Amino acid sequence: MSAPLVLGIETSCDETAVAVLRGREEILGHVILSQDVHRVYGGVVPELAARAHLRVLDDVVDQALQEADAPLEAVDLIAVTAGPGLIGALLVGVSWAKSVAFALDRPLIGVHHMEAHLFGPVLEDPEARPPFVGLLVSGGHTLLLHVEAWGDYRLLGKTRDDAAGEAFDKVAKLLELPYPGGPALERLAEQGDPARHTLPRPMLRTEHQPGDPEYYDFSFSGLKTAVAGRVKELRAEGTLEGERPHLAAAFQDAAVDVLVSKTLRAVDETGCGRVLLGGGVSANRPLRETMARRLGPSGNVFRASPRLSLDNGAMVARAGLFHFEEGRVSGLELGADANYPFPGLRASADWGGSAA
Ligand code: KG4
Ligand code: ZN
């Protein structure tokens, strides 16, 4: 049998994304439709996201199949993000996938959105496979993992409050940048001097040792509050406008410093110099460059180009194919779950480590 044709469906947040994957790496169709309805509200409105997915999903699937030059009947298996994410948005993709899997009698595989992000880079670079230290940074999650094999994820650290992407989005909003804030903040920061404002590095400048949960965990809400304080002071002084690029640069510098430093702690402890960046924030150039520079020439940094690091259907198809090859199929009882458990994630108690 030739390599299976996998349809990957992603509707967990505000991108309606579908891809057609032939086997493990050949992307035949790839369509991402970003919903711009949320811009006027400065953030994703869950009800509007669900309605927009419902309106466009059929057309996005059609376009991906057209690009692949394949009819729906040629699809061998269907992978869909079942969680985590916005429940109404997830339900649109899962219901669609279930009905088509039933009608065509094809296997259906529910995929965890963050596990899918781990599979983004390997679609472009076959070297981007375990073992690696994985830093997953998206709008809803920040996870530091040690991955010795696909499907075996040792959790080292996670955020205790805001996710990294959420912090970028909230600080962007404070600086009156449009949603989504991450890319806009990165652009504004290019004209700024990060040294003009001193911001905290939460959970970093402490005396914590390996074994303390704080050693790997993240916290971004204090950093966001510090920016909010500076914005207030500068506005009162009437100097906010000119300081915006500098404040953006100082925030980005602090966030990147924390993310890179904690990842390098994991590199030291595991002895694994292969770092994989996944999730929307991995599109951030200073994050990638700082990681590569501080890791040094003996290490490797893997990350996908933006079309595979921001939400997309190809990573969902690739993660679904992995589970299919392992003999795990979801069946039609699959449900959307806003708190979908990360398959294969082992927390501290399971491996004797410290991270909660
Ligand atoms: O993975 P993703 O596309 O969606 C979620 O799963 O949440 O990540 C979206 C997040 C948003 O918070 C967005 O602001 C952030 O990734 N992001 C960035 C950049 N591009 C996207 N953050 C910093 N710099 C960027 N260039
Ligand atoms: Zn994502």
mmCIF file of C-alpha atoms and ligand atoms in Angstrom:
data_model
loop_
_atom_site.group_PDB
_atom_site.id
_atom_site.type_symbol
_atom_site.label_atom_id
_atom_site.label_comp_id
_atom_site.label_asym_id
_atom_site.label_seq_id
_atom_site.Cartn_x
_atom_site.Cartn_y
_atom_site.Cartn_z
ATOM 1 C CA MET A 1 0.000 0.000 0.000
ATOM 2 C CA SER A 2 1.285 3.501 -0.792
ATOM 3 C CA ALA A 3 1.710 6.007 2.022
ATOM 4 C CA PRO A 4 -1.674 6.943 3.502
ATOM 5 C CA LEU A 5 -3.384 10.190 2.612
ATOM 6 C CA VAL A 6 -4.170 12.026 5.855
ATOM 7 C CA LEU A 7 -6.634 14.873 6.241
ATOM 8 C CA GLY A 8 -5.766 17.165 9.186
ATOM 9 C CA ILE A 9 -8.394 19.521 10.603
ATOM 10 C CA GLU A 10 -7.635 22.332 13.071
ATOM 11 C CA THR A 11 -10.359 24.564 14.547
ATOM 12 C CA SER A 12 -9.299 25.000 18.189
ATOM 13 C CA CYS A 13 -9.028 28.790 18.167
ATOM 14 C CA ASP A 14 -9.301 31.423 15.438
ATOM 15 C CA GLU A 15 -7.703 29.686 12.468
ATOM 16 C CA THR A 16 -9.727 27.352 10.280
ATOM 17 C CA ALA A 17 -6.918 25.173 8.942
ATOM 18 C CA VAL A 18 -6.896 22.034 6.842
ATOM 19 C CA ALA A 19 -4.062 20.080 5.266
ATOM 20 C CA VAL A 20 -3.668 16.984 3.136
ATOM 21 C CA LEU A 21 -0.550 14.989 3.972
ATOM 22 C CA ARG A 22 0.821 12.059 1.967
ATOM 23 C CA GLY A 23 2.697 9.844 4.410
ATOM 24 C CA ARG A 24 4.959 11.474 6.963
ATOM 25 C CA GLU A 25 6.241 14.523 5.119
ATOM 26 C CA GLU A 26 4.638 15.319 1.794
ATOM 27 C CA ILE A 27 2.237 18.219 2.234
ATOM 28 C CA LEU A 28 -0.070 18.162 -0.789
ATOM 29 C CA GLY A 29 -2.660 20.690 0.358
ATOM 30 C CA HIS A 30 -2.362 23.369 3.051
ATOM 31 C CA VAL A 31 -4.935 26.070 3.742
ATOM 32 C CA ILE A 32 -5.124 28.410 6.741
ATOM 33 C CA LEU A 33 -7.953 30.888 7.020
ATOM 34 C CA SER A 34 -7.399 33.369 9.865
ATOM 35 C CA GLN A 35 -10.580 34.894 11.216
ATOM 36 C CA ASP A 36 -10.264 38.666 11.232
ATOM 37 C CA VAL A 37 -13.649 39.175 12.925
ATOM 38 C CA HIS A 38 -11.820 39.273 16.298
ATOM 39 C CA ARG A 39 -9.636 42.275 15.448
ATOM 40 C CA VAL A 40 -12.279 44.825 16.349
ATOM 41 C CA TYR A 41 -12.596 43.256 19.818
ATOM 42 C CA GLY A 42 -8.838 43.041 20.453
ATOM 43 C CA GLY A 43 -9.019 39.309 21.190
ATOM 44 C CA VAL A 44 -10.779 36.093 20.235
ATOM 45 C CA VAL A 45 -14.542 36.036 20.903
ATOM 46 C CA PRO A 46 -15.348 32.313 21.354
ATOM 47 C CA GLU A 47 -18.903 32.409 20.006
ATOM 48 C CA LEU A 48 -17.839 34.286 16.876
ATOM 49 C CA ALA A 49 -14.943 31.865 16.357
ATOM 50 C CA ALA A 50 -17.270 28.859 16.409
ATOM 51 C CA ARG A 51 -19.691 30.465 13.975
ATOM 52 C CA ALA A 52 -16.911 31.459 11.584
ATOM 53 C CA HIS A 53 -15.482 27.889 11.587
ATOM 54 C CA LEU A 54 -18.939 26.539 10.791
ATOM 55 C CA ARG A 55 -19.338 28.941 7.900
ATOM 56 C CA VAL A 56 -16.017 28.257 6.187
ATOM 57 C CA LEU A 57 -14.853 24.739 7.123
ATOM 58 C CA ASP A 58 -16.430 23.007 4.093
ATOM 59 C CA ASP A 59 -14.803 25.497 1.738
ATOM 60 C CA VAL A 60 -11.405 25.281 3.421
ATOM 61 C CA VAL A 61 -11.491 21.467 3.163
ATOM 62 C CA ASP A 62 -12.485 21.725 -0.507
ATOM 63 C CA GLN A 63 -9.618 24.066 -1.247
ATOM 64 C CA ALA A 64 -7.058 21.864 0.514
ATOM 65 C CA LEU A 65 -8.310 18.828 -1.434
ATOM 66 C CA GLN A 66 -8.170 20.797 -4.675
ATOM 67 C CA GLU A 67 -4.564 21.769 -3.998
ATOM 68 C CA ALA A 68 -3.830 18.097 -3.329
ATOM 69 C CA ASP A 69 -5.698 17.149 -6.484
ATOM 70 C CA ALA A 70 -7.524 14.465 -4.514
ATOM 71 C CA PRO A 71 -11.225 13.834 -3.934
ATOM 72 C CA LEU A 72 -12.467 13.413 -0.355
ATOM 73 C CA GLU A 73 -12.941 9.686 -1.043
ATOM 74 C CA ALA A 74 -9.171 9.314 -1.551
ATOM 75 C CA VAL A 75 -8.478 10.246 2.077
ATOM 76 C CA ASP A 76 -7.324 7.241 4.139
ATOM 77 C CA LEU A 77 -7.599 8.692 7.615
ATOM 78 C CA ILE A 78 -8.906 11.794 9.318
ATOM 79 C CA ALA A 79 -7.073 13.583 12.127
ATOM 80 C CA VAL A 80 -8.719 16.395 14.033
ATOM 81 C CA THR A 81 -7.761 18.611 16.974
ATOM 82 C CA ALA A 82 -10.012 17.420 19.797
ATOM 83 C CA GLY A 83 -8.568 19.811 22.412
ATOM 84 C CA PRO A 84 -7.476 21.831 24.234
ATOM 85 C CA GLY A 85 -9.044 25.003 22.923
ATOM 86 C CA LEU A 86 -12.356 26.831 22.727
ATOM 87 C CA ILE A 87 -15.083 24.251 23.146
ATOM 88 C CA GLY A 88 -17.496 25.660 20.539
ATOM 89 C CA ALA A 89 -14.684 26.039 18.006
ATOM 90 C CA LEU A 90 -13.357 22.521 18.670
ATOM 91 C CA LEU A 91 -16.850 21.056 18.306
ATOM 92 C CA VAL A 92 -17.119 22.337 14.743
ATOM 93 C CA GLY A 93 -13.992 20.470 13.609
ATOM 94 C CA VAL A 94 -14.677 17.326 15.638
ATOM 95 C CA SER A 95 -18.303 17.051 14.463
ATOM 96 C CA TRP A 96 -17.244 17.544 10.855
ATOM 97 C CA ALA A 97 -14.477 14.935 11.145
ATOM 98 C CA LYS A 98 -16.747 12.418 12.861
ATOM 99 C CA SER A 99 -19.472 12.672 10.273
ATOM 100 C CA VAL A 100 -17.051 12.310 7.357
ATOM 101 C CA ALA A 101 -15.202 9.417 9.050
ATOM 102 C CA PHE A 102 -18.548 7.718 9.545
ATOM 103 C CA ALA A 103 -19.817 8.399 6.010
ATOM 104 C CA LEU A 104 -16.582 7.206 4.335
ATOM 105 C CA ASP A 105 -15.835 4.528 6.922
ATOM 106 C CA ARG A 106 -12.313 5.831 7.603
ATOM 107 C CA PRO A 107 -10.303 5.800 10.845
ATOM 108 C CA LEU A 108 -10.649 8.925 12.962
ATOM 109 C CA ILE A 109 -7.866 10.188 15.234
ATOM 110 C CA GLY A 110 -8.352 12.870 17.878
ATOM 111 C CA VAL A 111 -5.198 14.970 18.310
ATOM 112 C CA HIS A 112 -3.963 17.107 21.204
ATOM 113 C CA HIS A 113 -3.253 20.589 19.873
ATOM 114 C CA MET A 114 0.041 21.033 21.752
ATOM 115 C CA GLU A 115 1.340 17.595 20.811
ATOM 116 C CA ALA A 116 0.591 18.584 17.210
ATOM 117 C CA HIS A 117 2.823 21.663 17.624
ATOM 118 C CA LEU A 118 5.728 19.296 18.449
ATOM 119 C CA PHE A 119 5.284 17.765 14.990
ATOM 120 C CA GLY A 120 5.452 21.095 13.081
ATOM 121 C CA PRO A 121 9.251 21.269 12.591
ATOM 122 C CA VAL A 122 9.702 17.641 11.459
ATOM 123 C CA LEU A 123 7.478 18.340 8.450
ATOM 124 C CA GLU A 124 10.257 20.529 7.069
ATOM 125 C CA ASP A 125 13.322 18.917 8.568
ATOM 126 C CA PRO A 126 13.513 15.151 9.169
ATOM 127 C CA GLU A 127 16.232 15.846 11.764
ATOM 128 C CA ALA A 128 13.690 17.602 14.026
ATOM 129 C CA ARG A 129 12.816 14.406 15.846
ATOM 130 C CA PRO A 130 13.497 13.086 19.366
ATOM 131 C CA PRO A 131 15.516 13.201 21.438
ATOM 132 C CA PHE A 132 15.047 16.905 22.147
ATOM 133 C CA VAL A 133 14.191 19.449 24.793
ATOM 134 C CA GLY A 134 10.874 20.895 23.632
ATOM 135 C CA LEU A 135 9.712 24.419 24.398
ATOM 136 C CA LEU A 136 6.046 24.810 23.449
ATOM 137 C CA VAL A 137 4.947 28.438 23.481
ATOM 138 C CA SER A 138 1.501 29.370 22.225
ATOM 139 C CA GLY A 139 -1.404 31.636 23.076
ATOM 140 C CA GLY A 140 -2.766 29.253 25.700
ATOM 141 C CA HIS A 141 0.179 27.132 26.857
ATOM 142 C CA THR A 142 3.829 27.241 27.868
ATOM 143 C CA LEU A 143 5.399 23.826 28.374
ATOM 144 C CA LEU A 144 8.991 22.677 28.784
ATOM 145 C CA LEU A 145 9.424 19.007 27.926
ATOM 146 C CA HIS A 146 12.132 16.409 27.638
ATOM 147 C CA VAL A 147 11.196 14.176 24.735
ATOM 148 C CA GLU A 148 13.219 10.991 24.252
ATOM 149 C CA ALA A 149 10.728 9.424 21.849
ATOM 150 C CA TRP A 150 7.538 10.553 20.116
ATOM 151 C CA GLY A 151 4.658 9.868 22.475
ATOM 152 C CA ASP A 152 6.825 9.986 25.609
ATOM 153 C CA TYR A 153 6.771 13.500 27.052
ATOM 154 C CA ARG A 154 8.450 14.262 30.345
ATOM 155 C CA LEU A 155 7.040 17.511 31.697
ATOM 156 C CA LEU A 156 9.739 19.686 33.246
ATOM 157 C CA GLY A 157 7.931 22.999 33.632
ATOM 158 C CA LYS A 158 4.860 24.975 32.712
ATOM 159 C CA THR A 159 3.452 28.423 33.265
ATOM 160 C CA ARG A 160 1.774 29.176 36.550
ATOM 161 C CA ASP A 161 -0.357 31.984 35.125
ATOM 162 C CA ASP A 162 -0.313 33.551 31.650
ATOM 163 C CA ALA A 163 1.046 31.676 28.638
ATOM 164 C CA ALA A 164 3.971 33.242 26.767
ATOM 165 C CA GLY A 165 1.814 34.154 23.750
ATOM 166 C CA GLU A 166 -0.876 35.518 26.033
ATOM 167 C CA ALA A 167 1.738 37.797 27.631
ATOM 168 C CA PHE A 168 2.811 39.053 24.180
ATOM 169 C CA ASP A 169 -0.849 39.663 23.288
ATOM 170 C CA LYS A 170 -1.662 41.476 26.549
ATOM 171 C CA VAL A 171 1.446 43.676 26.437
ATOM 172 C CA ALA A 172 0.711 44.445 22.776
ATOM 173 C CA LYS A 173 -2.737 45.595 23.826
ATOM 174 C CA LEU A 174 -1.230 47.832 26.530
ATOM 175 C CA LEU A 175 0.945 49.341 23.790
ATOM 176 C CA GLU A 176 -2.141 49.828 21.608
ATOM 177 C CA LEU A 177 -1.057 47.360 18.955
ATOM 178 C CA PRO A 178 -3.603 45.385 16.910
ATOM 179 C CA TYR A 179 -4.535 41.759 17.643
ATOM 180 C CA PRO A 180 -2.832 39.281 17.359
ATOM 181 C CA GLY A 181 -0.208 41.108 19.328
ATOM 182 C CA GLY A 182 2.874 38.873 19.069
ATOM 183 C CA PRO A 183 3.962 39.685 15.503
ATOM 184 C CA ALA A 184 3.049 43.379 15.886
ATOM 185 C CA LEU A 185 5.060 43.626 19.105
ATOM 186 C CA GLU A 186 8.058 41.953 17.487
ATOM 187 C CA ARG A 187 7.966 44.526 14.666
ATOM 188 C CA LEU A 188 7.632 47.484 17.041
ATOM 189 C CA ALA A 189 10.494 46.163 19.193
ATOM 190 C CA GLU A 190 12.856 46.218 16.182
ATOM 191 C CA GLN A 191 13.057 50.006 16.547
ATOM 192 C CA GLY A 192 13.504 49.920 20.316
ATOM 193 C CA ASP A 193 16.385 49.798 22.763
ATOM 194 C CA PRO A 194 15.683 47.064 25.335
ATOM 195 C CA ALA A 195 18.055 48.640 27.862
ATOM 196 C CA ARG A 196 15.991 51.812 28.327
ATOM 197 C CA HIS A 197 13.547 50.077 30.649
ATOM 198 C CA THR A 198 14.393 47.535 33.316
ATOM 199 C CA LEU A 199 11.791 44.818 33.653
ATOM 200 C CA PRO A 200 11.700 41.762 35.945
ATOM 201 C CA ARG A 201 12.619 38.216 34.856
ATOM 202 C CA PRO A 202 9.986 36.268 36.804
ATOM 203 C CA MET A 203 11.112 33.015 38.434
ATOM 204 C CA LEU A 204 14.595 33.397 37.046
ATOM 205 C CA ARG A 205 16.721 35.534 39.319
ATOM 206 C CA THR A 206 16.124 33.229 42.268
ATOM 207 C CA GLU A 207 18.310 30.765 44.066
ATOM 208 C CA HIS A 208 16.254 27.787 42.998
ATOM 209 C CA GLN A 209 18.085 24.546 42.321
ATOM 210 C CA PRO A 210 17.235 21.562 40.151
ATOM 211 C CA GLY A 211 14.558 19.766 42.124
ATOM 212 C CA ASP A 212 12.609 22.930 42.991
ATOM 213 C CA PRO A 213 9.469 23.307 40.850
ATOM 214 C CA GLU A 214 10.379 26.984 40.305
ATOM 215 C CA TYR A 215 13.556 25.916 38.559
ATOM 216 C CA TYR A 216 11.623 25.107 35.376
ATOM 217 C CA ASP A 217 8.204 26.735 35.831
ATOM 218 C CA PHE A 218 7.310 30.040 34.186
ATOM 219 C CA SER A 219 5.290 33.055 35.276
ATOM 220 C CA PHE A 220 4.447 35.936 32.971
ATOM 221 C CA SER A 221 1.704 37.857 34.729
ATOM 222 C CA GLY A 222 4.146 39.859 36.900
ATOM 223 C CA LEU A 223 6.061 40.933 33.805
ATOM 224 C CA LYS A 224 2.837 42.086 32.161
ATOM 225 C CA THR A 225 1.901 44.018 35.323
ATOM 226 C CA ALA A 226 5.335 45.680 35.353
ATOM 227 C CA VAL A 227 4.765 46.846 31.757
ATOM 228 C CA ALA A 228 1.292 48.110 32.705
ATOM 229 C CA GLY A 229 2.895 50.135 35.518
ATOM 230 C CA ARG A 230 5.487 51.662 33.189
ATOM 231 C CA VAL A 231 2.788 52.501 30.619
ATOM 232 C CA LYS A 232 0.821 54.334 33.294
ATOM 233 C CA GLU A 233 3.851 56.341 34.429
ATOM 234 C CA LEU A 234 4.922 57.226 30.896
ATOM 235 C CA ARG A 235 1.393 58.267 29.950
ATOM 236 C CA ALA A 236 1.270 60.566 32.985
ATOM 237 C CA GLU A 237 4.631 62.053 31.919
ATOM 238 C CA GLY A 238 3.369 62.453 28.341
ATOM 239 C CA THR A 239 6.265 60.389 26.948
ATOM 240 C CA LEU A 240 4.476 57.124 26.184
ATOM 241 C CA GLU A 241 4.356 57.508 22.401
ATOM 242 C CA GLY A 242 8.127 57.784 21.957
ATOM 243 C CA GLU A 243 8.842 55.057 24.513
ATOM 244 C CA ARG A 244 6.548 52.416 23.002
ATOM 245 C CA PRO A 245 9.258 50.724 20.865
ATOM 246 C CA HIS A 246 11.679 50.691 23.824
ATOM 247 C CA LEU A 247 9.085 49.224 26.160
ATOM 248 C CA ALA A 248 8.173 46.588 23.548
ATOM 249 C CA ALA A 249 11.859 45.698 23.175
ATOM 250 C CA ALA A 250 12.380 45.536 26.955
ATOM 251 C CA PHE A 251 9.369 43.237 27.377
ATOM 252 C CA GLN A 252 10.449 40.963 24.523
ATOM 253 C CA ASP A 253 13.977 40.841 25.908
ATOM 254 C CA ALA A 254 12.721 39.811 29.361
ATOM 255 C CA ALA A 255 10.301 37.179 28.015
ATOM 256 C CA VAL A 256 12.942 35.704 25.690
ATOM 257 C CA ASP A 257 15.565 35.703 28.455
ATOM 258 C CA VAL A 258 13.273 33.683 30.749
ATOM 259 C CA LEU A 259 12.243 31.231 28.018
ATOM 260 C CA VAL A 260 15.817 30.660 26.832
ATOM 261 C CA SER A 261 17.359 30.452 30.314
ATOM 262 C CA LYS A 262 14.891 27.822 31.503
ATOM 263 C CA THR A 263 15.338 25.812 28.319
ATOM 264 C CA LEU A 264 19.114 25.886 28.768
ATOM 265 C CA ARG A 265 18.699 24.630 32.333
ATOM 266 C CA ALA A 266 16.890 21.631 30.825
ATOM 267 C CA VAL A 267 19.687 21.187 28.282
ATOM 268 C CA ASP A 268 22.227 21.139 31.113
ATOM 269 C CA GLU A 269 20.275 18.681 33.225
ATOM 270 C CA THR A 270 19.339 16.254 30.442
ATOM 271 C CA GLY A 271 22.592 16.563 28.514
ATOM 272 C CA CYS A 272 20.475 16.903 25.368
ATOM 273 C CA GLY A 273 21.624 19.817 23.208
ATOM 274 C CA ARG A 274 18.823 19.454 20.681
ATOM 275 C CA VAL A 275 16.122 22.086 21.292
ATOM 276 C CA LEU A 276 12.781 22.140 19.500
ATOM 277 C CA LEU A 277 10.614 25.262 19.524
ATOM 278 C CA GLY A 278 6.910 24.833 18.830
ATOM 279 C CA GLY A 279 3.743 26.941 18.917
ATOM 280 C CA GLY A 280 2.990 30.426 17.616
ATOM 281 C CA VAL A 281 5.624 32.249 19.685
ATOM 282 C CA SER A 282 8.335 30.110 18.053
ATOM 283 C CA ALA A 283 7.803 32.383 15.020
ATOM 284 C CA ASN A 284 9.484 35.114 17.090
ATOM 285 C CA ARG A 285 12.902 35.800 15.573
ATOM 286 C CA PRO A 286 14.696 37.074 18.698
ATOM 287 C CA LEU A 287 13.562 33.936 20.550
ATOM 288 C CA ARG A 288 15.053 31.663 17.899
ATOM 289 C CA GLU A 289 18.226 33.689 17.492
ATOM 290 C CA THR A 290 18.871 34.063 21.213
ATOM 291 C CA MET A 291 18.255 30.368 21.763
ATOM 292 C CA ALA A 292 20.722 29.426 19.000
ATOM 293 C CA ARG A 293 23.347 31.913 20.194
ATOM 294 C CA ARG A 294 23.224 30.906 23.852
ATOM 295 C CA LEU A 295 23.065 27.204 23.060
ATOM 296 C CA GLY A 296 26.269 27.546 21.062
ATOM 297 C CA PRO A 297 27.528 25.791 17.939
ATOM 298 C CA SER A 298 27.470 22.319 19.484
ATOM 299 C CA GLY A 299 23.675 22.438 19.894
ATOM 300 C CA ASN A 300 20.787 22.442 17.451
ATOM 301 C CA VAL A 301 17.631 24.539 17.412
ATOM 302 C CA PHE A 302 14.723 23.146 15.416
ATOM 303 C CA ARG A 303 11.705 25.237 14.583
ATOM 304 C CA ALA A 304 9.234 25.396 11.740
ATOM 305 C CA SER A 305 8.645 28.266 9.356
ATOM 306 C CA PRO A 306 5.571 30.359 10.301
ATOM 307 C CA ARG A 307 3.125 28.398 8.136
ATOM 308 C CA LEU A 308 3.884 25.310 10.246
ATOM 309 C CA SER A 309 4.524 26.968 13.612
ATOM 310 C CA LEU A 310 1.301 28.972 13.737
ATOM 311 C CA ASP A 311 -1.879 26.876 13.929
ATOM 312 C CA ASN A 312 -2.195 24.646 10.867
ATOM 313 C CA GLY A 313 -3.710 21.371 9.711
ATOM 314 C CA ALA A 314 -0.461 19.699 8.612
ATOM 315 C CA MET A 315 0.873 19.330 12.157
ATOM 316 C CA VAL A 316 -2.472 17.804 13.181
ATOM 317 C CA ALA A 317 -2.311 15.337 10.283
ATOM 318 C CA ARG A 318 1.288 14.417 11.186
ATOM 319 C CA ALA A 319 0.505 13.862 14.882
ATOM 320 C CA GLY A 320 -2.596 11.859 13.898
ATOM 321 C CA LEU A 321 -0.507 9.692 11.580
ATOM 322 C CA PHE A 322 1.915 8.980 14.428
ATOM 323 C CA HIS A 323 -0.913 7.680 16.625
ATOM 324 C CA PHE A 324 -2.392 5.706 13.732
ATOM 325 C CA GLU A 325 0.976 4.032 13.114
ATOM 326 C CA GLU A 326 1.066 3.150 16.823
ATOM 327 C CA GLY A 327 -2.336 1.491 16.474
ATOM 328 C CA ARG A 328 -4.285 4.160 18.329
ATOM 329 C CA VAL A 329 -7.541 5.186 16.684
ATOM 330 C CA SER A 330 -10.212 7.260 18.409
ATOM 331 C CA GLY A 331 -13.483 5.870 17.138
ATOM 332 C CA LEU A 332 -16.713 7.750 16.709
ATOM 333 C CA GLU A 333 -17.136 8.274 20.439
ATOM 334 C CA LEU A 334 -14.442 10.992 20.185
ATOM 335 C CA GLY A 335 -15.609 14.219 21.791
ATOM 336 C CA ALA A 336 -14.244 17.747 21.792
ATOM 337 C CA ASP A 337 -12.662 18.517 25.161
ATOM 338 C CA ALA A 338 -11.431 21.984 26.173
ATOM 339 C CA ASN A 339 -9.112 20.246 28.670
ATOM 340 C CA TYR A 340 -8.103 17.313 26.480
ATOM 341 C CA PRO A 341 -5.307 15.434 28.291
ATOM 342 C CA PHE A 342 -1.862 15.484 26.640
ATOM 343 C CA PRO A 343 -1.264 11.859 25.631
ATOM 344 C CA GLY A 344 1.985 10.432 26.964
ATOM 345 C CA LEU A 345 2.694 13.403 29.242
ATOM 346 C CA ARG A 346 4.441 12.298 32.409
ATOM 347 C CA ALA A 347 4.400 14.749 35.270
ATOM 348 C CA SER A 348 6.881 14.865 38.154
ATOM 349 C CA ALA A 349 5.273 12.149 40.248
ATOM 350 C CA ASP A 350 5.658 9.667 37.376
ATOM 351 C CA TRP A 351 9.353 10.206 36.780
ATOM 352 C CA GLY A 352 10.549 11.342 40.198
ATOM 353 C CA GLY A 353 11.304 14.878 39.103
ATOM 354 C CA SER A 354 10.178 18.171 40.473
ATOM 355 C CA ALA A 355 7.878 19.876 37.991
ATOM 356 C CA ALA A 356 4.204 19.829 38.921
HETATM 357 O O1 KG4 B 1 0.090 28.359 18.348
HETATM 358 P P1 KG4 B 1 -0.674 29.577 18.020
HETATM 359 O O2 KG4 B 1 -0.773 29.997 16.575
HETATM 360 O O3 KG4 B 1 -2.137 29.458 18.577
HETATM 361 C C1 KG4 B 1 -2.382 28.885 19.823
HETATM 362 O O4 KG4 B 1 -2.314 27.646 19.917
HETATM 363 O O5 KG4 B 1 -2.600 29.682 20.765
HETATM 364 O O6 KG4 B 1 -0.036 30.755 18.887
HETATM 365 C C2 KG4 B 1 -0.593 32.025 18.854
HETATM 366 C C3 KG4 B 1 0.232 32.918 19.752
HETATM 367 C C4 KG4 B 1 -0.394 34.294 19.940
HETATM 368 O O7 KG4 B 1 -0.345 34.620 21.307
HETATM 369 C C5 KG4 B 1 0.512 35.188 19.112
HETATM 370 O O8 KG4 B 1 0.573 36.515 19.571
HETATM 371 C C6 KG4 B 1 1.835 34.488 19.274
HETATM 372 O O9 KG4 B 1 1.528 33.115 19.178
HETATM 373 N N1 KG4 B 1 2.795 34.856 18.216
HETATM 374 C C7 KG4 B 1 3.947 35.517 18.443
HETATM 375 C C8 KG4 B 1 4.537 35.736 17.178
HETATM 376 N N2 KG4 B 1 3.723 35.186 16.225
HETATM 377 C C9 KG4 B 1 2.654 34.657 16.889
HETATM 378 N N3 KG4 B 1 4.515 35.954 19.575
HETATM 379 C C10 KG4 B 1 5.699 36.594 19.483
HETATM 380 N N4 KG4 B 1 6.311 36.861 18.311
HETATM 381 C C11 KG4 B 1 5.771 36.446 17.141
HETATM 382 N N5 KG4 B 1 6.399 36.703 15.990
HETATM 383 ZN ZN ZN B 2 -1.467 26.568 18.537
#
